[in-house]
Tab-separated table of C-alpha atoms and ligand atoms in Angstrom:
chain	number	residue	atom	x	y	z
A	845	MET	CA	0.000	0.000	0.000
A	846	LYS	CA	2.773	2.416	0.974
A	847	GLU	CA	4.527	1.562	-2.280
A	848	LEU	CA	1.406	2.428	-4.286
A	849	LEU	CA	0.891	5.675	-2.408
A	850	LYS	CA	4.458	6.692	-3.086
A	851	ARG	CA	3.973	6.135	-6.790
A	852	ILE	CA	1.197	8.740	-7.042
A	853	PRO	CA	2.676	11.639	-9.039
A	854	LYS	CA	2.867	15.131	-7.497
A	855	VAL	CA	0.367	17.837	-8.465
A	856	ASP	CA	3.086	19.688	-10.434
A	857	TYR	CA	3.503	16.691	-12.692
A	858	PHE	CA	0.101	17.444	-14.275
A	859	LEU	CA	-0.097	21.185	-13.762
A	860	ASN	CA	2.064	21.968	-16.801
A	861	ASP	CA	0.780	19.171	-19.001
A	862	LYS	CA	0.253	20.548	-22.520
A	863	ASP	CA	-2.969	18.613	-23.210
A	864	LEU	CA	-4.550	19.613	-19.941
A	865	LEU	CA	-3.546	23.271	-20.435
A	866	PHE	CA	-4.988	23.187	-23.939
A	867	LEU	CA	-8.250	21.838	-22.605
A	868	LEU	CA	-8.276	24.532	-19.909
A	869	GLY	CA	-8.085	27.263	-22.574
A	870	ASP	CA	-8.532	30.741	-21.124
A	871	LYS	CA	-10.316	29.559	-17.976
A	872	PRO	CA	-8.751	30.037	-14.516
A	873	ARG	CA	-5.878	27.654	-13.790
A	874	TYR	CA	-7.470	27.043	-10.415
A	875	LEU	CA	-9.953	24.716	-12.141
A	876	LEU	CA	-7.114	22.506	-13.380
A	877	LEU	CA	-5.478	22.564	-9.965
A	878	LYS	CA	-8.747	21.519	-8.355
A	879	ALA	CA	-9.315	18.728	-10.894
A	880	ILE	CA	-5.808	17.377	-10.233
A	881	ARG	CA	-6.151	17.544	-6.461
A	882	ASP	CA	-9.573	15.895	-6.518
A	883	VAL	CA	-8.410	13.024	-8.697
A	884	LEU	CA	-5.210	12.448	-6.705
A	885	ASP	CA	-7.249	12.496	-3.493
A	886	GLU	CA	-9.699	9.967	-4.873
A	887	VAL	CA	-6.894	7.648	-5.909
A	888	ARG	CA	-5.245	8.002	-2.515
A	889	GLN	CA	-8.552	7.114	-0.823
A	890	ASP	CA	-9.026	4.140	-3.144
A	891	ILE	CA	-5.593	2.808	-2.316
A	892	LEU	CA	-6.096	3.342	1.411
A	893	SER	CA	-9.381	1.476	1.300
A	894	GLY	CA	-7.585	-1.474	-0.227
A	895	LYS	CA	-8.801	-1.144	-3.816
A	896	LYS	CA	-6.501	-2.387	-6.536
A	897	VAL	CA	-5.605	0.781	-8.450
A	898	GLU	CA	-2.410	1.451	-10.293
A	899	PRO	CA	-1.545	5.172	-10.065
A	900	GLU	CA	-0.317	5.214	-13.652
A	901	PRO	CA	0.216	8.807	-14.919
A	902	ASP	CA	-1.713	8.196	-18.154
A	903	PHE	CA	-4.640	6.671	-16.317
A	904	LEU	CA	-4.671	9.590	-13.872
A	905	LYS	CA	-4.342	12.143	-16.645
A	906	GLU	CA	-7.439	10.741	-18.331
A	907	LYS	CA	-9.372	10.988	-15.060
A	908	ILE	CA	-8.181	14.583	-14.570
A	909	LYS	CA	-9.251	15.391	-18.115
A	910	GLN	CA	-12.774	14.116	-17.470
A	911	LYS	CA	-12.996	15.967	-14.176
A	912	LEU	CA	-11.725	19.188	-15.760
A	913	LYS	CA	-14.276	18.855	-18.568
A	914	GLY	CA	-16.950	18.700	-15.882
A	915	PHE	CA	-15.626	21.856	-14.198
A	916	LEU	CA	-15.331	23.736	-17.489
A	917	ARG	CA	-18.905	23.087	-18.488
A	918	PRO	CA	-21.488	25.469	-17.030
A	919	LYS	CA	-23.839	23.593	-14.732
A	920	LEU	CA	-26.770	25.247	-16.473
A	921	HIS	CA	-26.815	24.091	-20.062
A	922	ARG	CA	-28.949	23.001	-22.963
A	923	VAL	CA	-31.010	19.796	-22.803
A	924	ILE	CA	-33.303	18.183	-25.356
A	925	ASN	CA	-36.874	18.209	-24.107
A	926	ALA	CA	-38.610	15.074	-25.376
A	927	THR	CA	-41.264	15.130	-22.644
A	928	GLY	CA	-43.808	16.841	-24.869
A	929	VAL	CA	-44.513	19.355	-22.091
A	930	VAL	CA	-44.213	22.672	-23.934
A	931	LEU	CA	-43.890	24.879	-20.840
A	932	HIS	CA	-41.841	22.627	-18.579
A	933	THR	CA	-40.993	24.583	-15.427
A	934	ASN	CA	-38.040	22.290	-14.613
A	935	LEU	CA	-36.676	22.597	-18.143
A	936	GLY	CA	-36.735	26.384	-18.392
A	937	ARG	CA	-40.350	27.036	-19.439
A	938	ALA	CA	-40.655	29.155	-22.597
A	939	VAL	CA	-38.143	28.793	-25.432
A	940	ILE	CA	-36.882	32.038	-26.977
A	941	SER	CA	-36.585	32.385	-30.750
A	942	GLU	CA	-33.310	32.730	-32.650
A	943	GLU	CA	-34.326	36.218	-33.768
A	944	VAL	CA	-34.911	37.430	-30.239
A	945	ALA	CA	-31.693	35.767	-29.048
A	946	GLU	CA	-29.763	37.529	-31.836
A	947	TYR	CA	-31.265	40.822	-30.785
A	948	LEU	CA	-30.384	40.120	-27.171
A	949	LYS	CA	-26.778	39.430	-28.069
A	950	GLU	CA	-26.478	42.739	-29.900
A	951	LEU	CA	-28.109	44.569	-27.001
A	952	ILE	CA	-26.199	43.187	-24.054
A	953	THR	CA	-22.716	43.090	-25.504
A	954	GLY	CA	-22.789	46.891	-25.490
A	955	TYR	CA	-24.529	49.736	-23.663
A	956	SER	CA	-28.173	50.571	-24.206
A	957	ASN	CA	-30.705	53.334	-23.630
A	958	LEU	CA	-32.321	51.270	-20.863
A	959	GLU	CA	-33.168	54.332	-18.788
A	960	TYR	CA	-32.077	57.118	-21.075
A	961	ASP	CA	-34.322	59.445	-23.025
A	962	LEU	CA	-32.504	60.006	-26.305
A	963	GLN	CA	-34.678	62.962	-27.305
A	964	LYS	CA	-34.227	64.879	-24.102
A	965	GLY	CA	-30.696	63.691	-23.404
A	966	ARG	CA	-31.419	62.738	-19.827
A	967	ARG	CA	-32.763	59.981	-17.668
A	968	GLY	CA	-35.757	58.239	-19.169
A	969	LEU	CA	-38.282	55.579	-18.268
A	970	ARG	CA	-37.309	51.937	-18.132
A	971	TYR	CA	-40.610	50.415	-19.179
A	972	ARG	CA	-41.826	52.820	-21.867
A	973	ASN	CA	-41.642	50.357	-24.765
A	974	LEU	CA	-43.266	47.481	-22.955
A	975	GLU	CA	-45.940	49.878	-21.807
A	976	TRP	CA	-47.093	50.933	-25.224
A	977	ILE	CA	-47.214	47.419	-26.681
A	978	LEU	CA	-49.101	46.009	-23.706
A	979	LYS	CA	-51.583	48.887	-23.784
A	980	GLU	CA	-52.018	48.450	-27.523
A	981	LEU	CA	-52.605	44.701	-27.146
A	982	THR	CA	-55.000	44.789	-24.231
A	983	GLY	CA	-56.484	48.254	-23.923
A	984	ALA	CA	-55.219	48.408	-20.324
A	985	GLU	CA	-54.861	51.913	-18.854
A	986	ASP	CA	-51.549	51.219	-17.176
A	987	VAL	CA	-48.775	48.652	-16.916
A	988	CYS	CA	-46.234	47.417	-14.368
A	989	VAL	CA	-43.755	44.595	-14.939
A	990	VAL	CA	-41.874	42.758	-12.181
A	991	ASN	CA	-39.587	39.762	-11.734
A	992	ASN	CA	-42.251	37.035	-11.880
A	993	ASN	CA	-45.943	36.521	-11.300
A	994	ALA	CA	-45.400	35.355	-7.725
A	995	GLY	CA	-43.742	38.731	-7.142
A	996	ALA	CA	-46.616	40.451	-8.927
A	997	VAL	CA	-49.156	38.853	-6.560
A	998	LEU	CA	-47.119	39.873	-3.520
A	999	LEU	CA	-46.732	43.423	-4.840
A	1000	VAL	CA	-50.401	43.898	-5.730
A	1001	LEU	CA	-51.600	42.565	-2.371
A	1002	SER	CA	-49.042	44.673	-0.492
A	1003	ALA	CA	-49.859	47.847	-2.396
A	1004	LEU	CA	-53.646	47.560	-2.430
A	1005	SER	CA	-54.663	45.662	0.674
A	1006	LYS	CA	-52.076	45.838	3.451
A	1007	GLY	CA	-53.889	45.612	6.778
A	1008	LYS	CA	-57.170	45.034	4.981
A	1009	GLU	CA	-59.211	41.952	4.229
A	1010	VAL	CA	-58.926	40.208	0.878
A	1011	VAL	CA	-61.938	38.100	0.000
A	1012	VAL	CA	-61.091	34.924	-1.916
A	1013	SER	CA	-62.879	31.646	-2.620
A	1014	ARG	CA	-61.757	28.534	-0.691
A	1015	GLY	CA	-61.638	26.704	-4.017
A	1016	GLU	CA	-58.914	29.089	-5.217
A	1017	LEU	CA	-56.445	28.956	-2.320
A	1018	ILE	CA	-53.831	27.418	-4.541
A	1019	GLU	CA	-50.361	26.110	-4.035
A	1020	ILE	CA	-48.133	25.994	-7.073
A	1021	GLY	CA	-44.643	24.539	-7.397
A	1022	GLY	CA	-41.798	26.069	-5.426
A	1023	SER	CA	-43.761	26.888	-2.253
A	1024	PHE	CA	-46.011	29.580	-3.639
A	1025	ARG	CA	-49.172	29.396	-1.579
A	1026	ILE	CA	-51.812	32.070	-1.712
A	1027	PRO	CA	-52.456	32.128	2.076
A	1028	GLU	CA	-48.730	32.515	2.781
A	1029	VAL	CA	-48.196	35.199	0.154
A	1030	MET	CA	-51.188	36.978	1.623
A	1031	GLU	CA	-49.682	36.872	5.088
A	1032	GLN	CA	-46.362	38.168	3.797
A	1033	SER	CA	-48.098	41.100	2.118
A	1034	GLY	CA	-49.785	42.136	5.364
A	1035	ALA	CA	-53.251	41.544	3.912
A	1036	ILE	CA	-55.785	39.523	5.874
A	1037	LEU	CA	-57.162	36.430	4.192
A	1038	LYS	CA	-60.946	36.202	4.217
A	1039	GLU	CA	-61.877	32.808	2.776
A	1040	VAL	CA	-65.388	32.330	1.526
A	1041	GLY	CA	-67.445	29.448	0.190
A	1042	THR	CA	-66.401	25.805	0.263
A	1043	THR	CA	-63.812	23.821	-1.659
A	1044	ASN	CA	-66.169	22.905	-4.477
A	1045	LYS	CA	-68.765	25.676	-4.383
A	1046	THR	CA	-68.559	29.416	-3.912
A	1047	HIS	CA	-71.528	31.698	-4.658
A	1048	LEU	CA	-71.727	35.444	-5.166
A	1049	ARG	CA	-73.607	35.784	-1.874
A	1050	ASP	CA	-70.593	34.247	-0.084
A	1051	TYR	CA	-68.438	37.120	-1.290
A	1052	GLU	CA	-71.129	39.673	-0.565
A	1053	ASN	CA	-71.692	38.429	3.011
A	1054	ALA	CA	-67.951	38.710	3.682
A	1055	ILE	CA	-67.706	42.351	2.654
A	1056	SER	CA	-67.196	44.800	5.495
A	1057	GLU	CA	-65.687	48.264	5.898
A	1058	ASN	CA	-62.311	46.579	6.281
A	1059	THR	CA	-62.463	44.822	2.888
A	1060	GLY	CA	-59.604	45.974	0.670
A	1061	LEU	CA	-59.812	43.698	-2.330
A	1062	LEU	CA	-61.823	40.979	-4.039
A	1063	LEU	CA	-59.380	38.404	-5.370
A	1064	LYS	CA	-59.877	35.764	-8.041
A	1065	VAL	CA	-57.096	33.231	-8.554
A	1066	HIS	CA	-56.876	31.087	-11.644
A	1067	THR	CA	-56.753	27.438	-10.570
A	1068	SER	CA	-53.806	26.828	-12.856
A	1069	ASN	CA	-52.606	23.395	-11.907
A	1070	TYR	CA	-55.784	21.540	-10.967
A	1071	LYS	CA	-59.455	21.472	-11.739
A	1072	ILE	CA	-62.368	20.984	-9.425
A	1073	MET	CA	-64.834	18.812	-11.253
A	1074	GLY	CA	-68.298	17.466	-10.591
A	1075	PHE	CA	-70.664	19.320	-8.240
A	1076	THR	CA	-69.081	22.762	-8.480
A	1077	ALA	CA	-69.896	26.439	-8.615
A	1078	SER	CA	-67.706	29.470	-8.884
A	1079	VAL	CA	-68.326	33.134	-9.454
A	1080	SER	CA	-67.447	34.570	-12.842
A	1081	THR	CA	-65.128	37.521	-13.222
A	1082	GLU	CA	-68.052	39.622	-14.517
A	1083	GLU	CA	-70.168	38.902	-11.430
A	1084	LEU	CA	-67.276	39.703	-9.129
A	1085	VAL	CA	-66.653	42.971	-10.975
A	1086	ARG	CA	-70.314	43.933	-10.554
A	1087	LEU	CA	-70.090	43.213	-6.840
A	1088	GLY	CA	-66.867	45.189	-6.534
A	1089	LYS	CA	-68.476	48.181	-8.264
A	1090	LYS	CA	-71.522	48.025	-5.972
A	1091	TYR	CA	-69.348	48.334	-2.867
A	1092	GLY	CA	-66.485	50.359	-4.338
A	1093	ILE	CA	-63.922	47.595	-3.796
A	1094	PRO	CA	-61.247	46.830	-6.407
A	1095	VAL	CA	-61.184	43.404	-8.067
A	1096	TYR	CA	-57.872	41.677	-8.825
A	1097	GLU	CA	-57.464	38.499	-10.863
A	1098	ASP	CA	-54.281	36.426	-10.720
A	1099	LEU	CA	-54.544	34.815	-14.113
A	1100	GLY	CA	-51.464	32.607	-13.763
A	1101	SER	CA	-50.538	31.660	-17.286
A	1102	GLY	CA	-52.236	34.540	-19.017
A	1103	SER	CA	-52.660	34.037	-22.741
A	1104	PHE	CA	-53.228	36.670	-25.407
A	1105	ILE	CA	-54.476	33.973	-27.776
A	1106	ASP	CA	-57.716	32.043	-27.367
A	1107	VAL	CA	-56.596	28.453	-26.699
A	1108	ARG	CA	-59.611	27.105	-28.588
A	1109	LYS	CA	-57.557	27.952	-31.686
A	1110	ILE	CA	-55.223	25.074	-30.843
A	1111	GLY	CA	-58.082	22.697	-30.113
A	1112	LEU	CA	-58.273	23.139	-26.326
A	1113	SER	CA	-61.325	24.182	-24.371
A	1114	TYR	CA	-61.948	27.777	-23.450
A	1115	GLU	CA	-59.835	29.632	-20.914
A	1116	PRO	CA	-60.176	33.404	-20.553
A	1117	THR	CA	-57.506	35.441	-22.302
A	1118	VAL	CA	-55.876	38.506	-20.742
A	1119	GLN	CA	-58.067	40.658	-22.993
A	1120	ASP	CA	-61.225	38.817	-21.843
A	1121	VAL	CA	-60.417	39.427	-18.191
A	1122	LEU	CA	-59.770	43.123	-18.772
A	1123	LYS	CA	-62.932	43.419	-20.850
A	1124	ALA	CA	-64.866	41.861	-17.986
A	1125	GLY	CA	-63.815	44.947	-16.036
A	1126	VAL	CA	-61.282	43.793	-13.437
A	1127	ASP	CA	-59.284	46.612	-11.886
A	1128	VAL	CA	-56.014	44.680	-11.886
A	1129	VAL	CA	-54.851	41.468	-13.559
A	1130	SER	CA	-51.448	39.761	-13.384
A	1131	PHE	CA	-49.827	36.837	-15.201
A	1132	SER	CA	-46.461	35.274	-16.013
A	1133	GLY	CA	-44.135	36.355	-18.806
A	1134	ASP	CA	-42.819	32.868	-19.509
A	1135	LYS	CA	-45.919	30.708	-19.514
A	1136	LEU	CA	-48.352	31.002	-22.436
A	1137	LEU	CA	-46.950	34.423	-23.302
A	1138	GLY	CA	-43.777	32.635	-24.354
A	1139	GLY	CA	-41.348	35.346	-23.255
A	1140	ALA	CA	-38.948	35.682	-20.325
A	1141	GLN	CA	-39.556	35.154	-16.611
A	1142	ALA	CA	-41.605	38.142	-15.482
A	1143	GLY	CA	-44.848	39.119	-13.813
A	1144	ILE	CA	-47.005	41.460	-15.843
A	1145	ILE	CA	-49.543	43.629	-14.053
A	1146	LEU	CA	-52.203	45.472	-16.060
A	1147	GLY	CA	-55.187	47.519	-15.050
A	1148	LYS	CA	-56.736	50.812	-14.038
A	1149	LYS	CA	-54.459	53.796	-13.602
A	1150	GLN	CA	-55.517	54.654	-10.049
A	1151	TYR	CA	-54.478	51.206	-8.771
A	1152	LEU	CA	-51.431	50.781	-10.983
A	1153	GLU	CA	-50.079	54.087	-9.691
A	1154	ARG	CA	-50.172	52.766	-6.134
A	1155	ILE	CA	-48.581	49.517	-7.253
A	1156	LYS	CA	-45.791	51.247	-9.162
A	1157	LYS	CA	-44.974	53.549	-6.232
A	1158	HIS	CA	-44.649	50.678	-3.736
A	1159	PRO	CA	-41.032	49.967	-2.669
A	1160	LEU	CA	-41.460	46.279	-3.562
A	1161	ASN	CA	-41.773	47.334	-7.200
A	1162	ARG	CA	-38.174	48.560	-7.152
A	1163	ALA	CA	-37.054	45.416	-5.343
A	1164	LEU	CA	-38.741	43.224	-7.970
A	1165	ARG	CA	-37.426	45.208	-10.935
A	1166	ILE	CA	-36.678	43.322	-14.141
A	1167	ASP	CA	-33.380	43.221	-15.956
A	1168	LYS	CA	-32.683	44.642	-19.436
A	1169	MET	CA	-32.441	41.102	-20.853
A	1170	THR	CA	-35.941	40.325	-19.627
A	1171	LEU	CA	-37.179	43.635	-20.942
A	1172	ALA	CA	-35.701	42.992	-24.379
A	1173	VAL	CA	-37.093	39.456	-24.621
A	1174	LEU	CA	-40.553	40.618	-23.570
A	1175	GLU	CA	-40.627	43.586	-25.920
A	1176	ASN	CA	-39.453	41.540	-28.874
A	1177	THR	CA	-41.884	38.709	-28.111
A	1178	LEU	CA	-44.937	40.826	-27.356
A	1179	VAL	CA	-44.720	42.743	-30.604
A	1180	TYR	CA	-45.695	39.599	-32.572
A	1181	TYR	CA	-49.046	39.431	-30.812
A	1182	LEU	CA	-50.064	42.580	-32.679
A	1183	ASP	CA	-50.629	40.106	-35.536
A	1184	GLU	CA	-51.805	36.776	-34.171
A	1185	LYS	CA	-50.732	34.882	-37.283
A	1186	LEU	CA	-47.196	36.087	-36.690
A	1187	ALA	CA	-47.352	35.072	-33.026
A	1188	PHE	CA	-48.149	31.497	-34.079
A	1189	GLU	CA	-45.159	31.600	-36.418
A	1190	LYS	CA	-42.584	33.521	-34.423
A	1191	VAL	CA	-43.198	32.770	-30.754
A	1192	PRO	CA	-41.721	29.290	-30.176
A	1193	THR	CA	-44.290	28.416	-27.479
A	1194	TRP	CA	-47.143	28.935	-29.928
A	1195	ARG	CA	-45.270	27.290	-32.763
A	1196	LEU	CA	-44.824	24.192	-30.593
A	1197	LEU	CA	-48.429	24.256	-29.388
A	1198	SER	CA	-49.929	24.706	-32.837
A	1199	GLN	CA	-47.927	22.086	-34.751
A	1200	THR	CA	-50.140	19.836	-36.842
A	1201	GLN	CA	-50.171	16.090	-36.280
A	1202	GLU	CA	-48.472	15.751	-39.660
A	1203	GLU	CA	-45.611	18.050	-38.674
A	1204	ILE	CA	-44.935	16.152	-35.452
A	1205	LYS	CA	-45.194	12.808	-37.218
A	1206	ARG	CA	-42.695	13.947	-39.847
A	1207	LYS	CA	-40.175	14.770	-37.107
A	1208	ALA	CA	-40.697	11.332	-35.558
A	1209	GLU	CA	-40.264	9.619	-38.934
A	1210	LYS	CA	-37.121	11.610	-39.599
A	1211	LEU	CA	-35.633	10.471	-36.291
A	1212	ILE	CA	-36.554	6.851	-36.960
A	1213	GLN	CA	-35.010	7.041	-40.431
A	1214	LEU	CA	-31.741	8.452	-39.033
A	1215	LEU	CA	-31.613	5.763	-36.347
A	1216	LYS	CA	-32.196	2.995	-38.867
A	1217	GLU	CA	-29.431	4.369	-41.109
A	1218	LYS	CA	-27.121	4.144	-38.103
A	1219	ASN	CA	-28.118	0.507	-37.452
A	1220	PHE	CA	-29.686	1.400	-34.136
A	1221	PRO	CA	-29.245	-1.619	-31.859
A	1222	ALA	CA	-32.806	-1.817	-30.530
A	1223	ARG	CA	-36.370	-1.897	-31.777
A	1224	ILE	CA	-37.961	1.517	-32.345
A	1225	SER	CA	-41.547	2.315	-33.190
A	1226	LEU	CA	-43.866	5.193	-33.921
A	1227	VAL	CA	-46.476	5.704	-31.201
A	1228	GLN	CA	-49.439	8.045	-30.971
A	1229	ASP	CA	-49.912	9.695	-27.579
A	1230	THR	CA	-50.822	13.014	-25.944
A	1231	SER	CA	-48.703	15.901	-24.683
A	1232	GLU	CA	-49.350	18.619	-22.137
A	1233	VAL	CA	-49.113	22.390	-22.290
A	1234	GLY	CA	-47.441	22.550	-18.858
A	1235	GLY	CA	-46.346	25.593	-16.857
A	1236	GLY	CA	-49.344	25.141	-14.622
A	1237	ALA	CA	-51.544	25.955	-17.594
A	1238	LEU	CA	-54.589	23.964	-18.687
A	1239	PRO	CA	-53.958	21.039	-16.315
A	1240	THR	CA	-56.554	18.614	-17.605
A	1241	GLN	CA	-56.168	19.285	-21.292
A	1242	GLN	CA	-54.146	17.150	-23.665
A	1243	LEU	CA	-52.839	17.686	-27.157
A	1244	PRO	CA	-52.490	14.709	-29.527
A	1245	THR	CA	-48.888	13.969	-30.496
A	1246	TRP	CA	-46.464	11.449	-32.026
A	1247	CYS	CA	-43.656	9.748	-30.128
A	1248	VAL	CA	-40.701	7.555	-30.958
A	1249	ALA	CA	-40.689	4.557	-28.618
A	1250	VAL	CA	-37.343	2.929	-27.837
A	1251	HIS	CA	-37.740	-0.688	-26.791
A	1252	LEU	CA	-34.970	-0.928	-24.209
A	1253	SER	CA	-35.085	-1.080	-20.423
A	1254	PRO	CA	-36.841	2.279	-19.881
A	1255	GLU	CA	-35.354	3.188	-16.486
A	1256	ARG	CA	-31.843	2.335	-17.604
A	1257	LEU	CA	-32.184	4.217	-20.894
A	1258	ASP	CA	-33.668	7.213	-19.103
A	1259	GLU	CA	-30.712	7.331	-16.728
A	1260	VAL	CA	-28.118	7.014	-19.493
A	1261	LEU	CA	-29.827	9.665	-21.634
A	1262	ARG	CA	-29.885	12.086	-18.715
A	1263	GLY	CA	-26.140	11.594	-18.312
A	1264	GLN	CA	-25.160	12.525	-21.876
A	1265	GLU	CA	-23.269	15.696	-22.751
A	1266	ILE	CA	-26.497	17.066	-24.191
A	1267	PRO	CA	-28.954	15.322	-21.872
A	1268	VAL	CA	-32.227	14.060	-23.269
A	1269	ILE	CA	-35.346	14.028	-21.097
A	1270	GLY	CA	-38.138	11.808	-22.364
A	1271	ARG	CA	-40.957	10.068	-20.557
A	1272	ILE	CA	-41.829	6.557	-19.511
A	1273	LYS	CA	-45.356	5.330	-20.078
A	1274	ASN	CA	-46.609	1.791	-19.558
A	1275	ASN	CA	-43.020	0.647	-19.128
A	1276	LEU	CA	-42.070	2.077	-22.524
A	1277	TYR	CA	-39.514	4.831	-23.121
A	1278	LEU	CA	-41.098	7.572	-25.238
A	1279	LEU	CA	-39.566	10.564	-27.006
A	1280	ASP	CA	-42.416	13.002	-27.574
A	1281	MET	CA	-41.494	14.809	-30.775
A	1282	ARG	CA	-43.751	17.808	-30.100
A	1283	THR	CA	-41.025	19.536	-28.063
A	1284	VAL	CA	-38.033	18.371	-30.112
A	1285	MET	CA	-36.927	21.141	-32.474
A	1286	PRO	CA	-36.267	20.141	-36.100
A	1287	SER	CA	-32.677	21.380	-35.650
A	1288	GLU	CA	-32.180	18.940	-32.756
A	1289	ILE	CA	-33.194	15.727	-34.533
A	1290	SER	CA	-29.803	14.902	-35.989
A	1291	ALA	CA	-27.989	15.435	-32.679
A	1292	LEU	CA	-30.730	13.479	-30.909
A	1293	SER	CA	-30.133	10.476	-33.172
A	1294	GLU	CA	-26.422	10.505	-32.313
A	1295	ILE	CA	-27.104	10.777	-28.585
A	1296	LEU	CA	-29.662	7.953	-28.742
A	1297	LEU	CA	-27.253	5.714	-30.574
A	1298	LYS	CA	-24.537	6.296	-28.014
A	1299	ALA	CA	-26.924	5.756	-25.115
A	1300	ALA	CA	-28.499	2.622	-26.590
A	1301	ASN	CA	-25.090	1.078	-27.185
A	1302	SER	CA	-24.103	1.718	-23.613
A	1303	VAL	CA	-27.397	0.288	-22.293
A	1304	LYS	CA	-26.889	-2.782	-24.484
A	1305	MET	CA	-23.333	-3.298	-23.273
A	1306	VAL	CA	-24.351	-3.918	-19.671
B	513	PLP	C1	-47.669	30.254	-12.252
B	513	PLP	C2	-48.564	30.987	-11.359
B	513	PLP	C3	-48.061	31.936	-10.442
B	513	PLP	C4	-46.585	32.202	-10.314
B	513	PLP	O1	-46.064	32.725	-11.486
B	513	PLP	P1	-44.476	32.756	-11.696
B	513	PLP	O2	-44.315	33.614	-12.914
B	513	PLP	O3	-44.044	31.357	-11.871
B	513	PLP	O4	-43.897	33.386	-10.482
B	513	PLP	C5	-48.951	32.592	-9.637
B	513	PLP	N1	-50.280	32.352	-9.700
B	513	PLP	C6	-50.797	31.447	-10.566
B	513	PLP	C7	-52.264	31.227	-10.590
B	513	PLP	C8	-49.954	30.739	-11.419
B	513	PLP	O5	-50.453	29.854	-12.276
């Protein structure tokens, strides 16, 4: 054992190695040092624990190379989404188009007029461009944009109902992923939760009976990630608006996903659009920037000037301010909604949602053809299935899709595919590994075939 330990080369032996330095490129030398130390430590531990390892320099160099590669690669990187979930919160939600990304690159590699009025030559407003497009699209009187919709809810409640009661239906006290719970957000904002109705039924009279001189807001929350079915009743936005008007209390709707396009156009059942909610007369509405809008993470607040002014002046607004990258992505995405046909074409979320069955099937067939040309070592087949919108939007609705099924041990294949340099995330259904082609971009198919081949070979080898 002592003999083996003595034979481990010193750190310096690798630190000036030409191959390793080449791999390191212009990155800090500390990363190489750390890779060397980690590998030498591991080997030392292995030897001490009685494992039979030969501390050969070439063997160690290869291990250091692999470790260094791991350090050099950002931990956040591209994956191929073959889950079919278009707005997958764990996989980065909305995809941004090449055009917008190009624009972003141009914008952020130099200075910009983010808060500079070029006409007047002095400080200008940060949100002016977003403001005009959003007003144009929705007819809203005023606009505020913050870091995300969770932040928007906290800001609106803090600004409009601190110390006052907020009336909300029991059926809408939602929790969504990442510990966002309406009752807790309410508490944080300083507003007092006034639950009305029951889990499955809430009537207008429930709201009305709860109104007192301490009522600050009537709140409606979109039940984004579940549906109450069966013996149910809820109060429409219009009815709530009428009640609010009668008592002079503002009405706020947290729309969650918030679409500008009627989802019936992609074959789903009706959900109110942002425009519908504003037309119904709510005083304030908020929604996410990276769900059905297909832009960047943000919370968009629209509504009547008198309330938006209070919201914009609240200190939380400054704390939840969005970055210029977000601003640029939103502005360049929103503009397409001025012509819905263009939105379907240019906003990747809508392009993915509105693909025809034929288009998806063609992608699946293309993948199968490439795999067959490469003598793929397992059976593959074309399978019809359904995909989800995701992002806590339209929880019970499904879109028909086409998948490529790979007939190999599904758990094993899943694990190996997740471990590839460009990881692939598919789904397992009825003990079958499926690649849902709805969310695979045409430009990814060739790379996907290579990754699958490599993964299948390694699954087969064991
Ligand atoms: C998604 C969602 C939120 C949170 O939005 P983020 O942009 O993810 O912060 C809040 N409320 C509802 C109803 C939602 O669906």
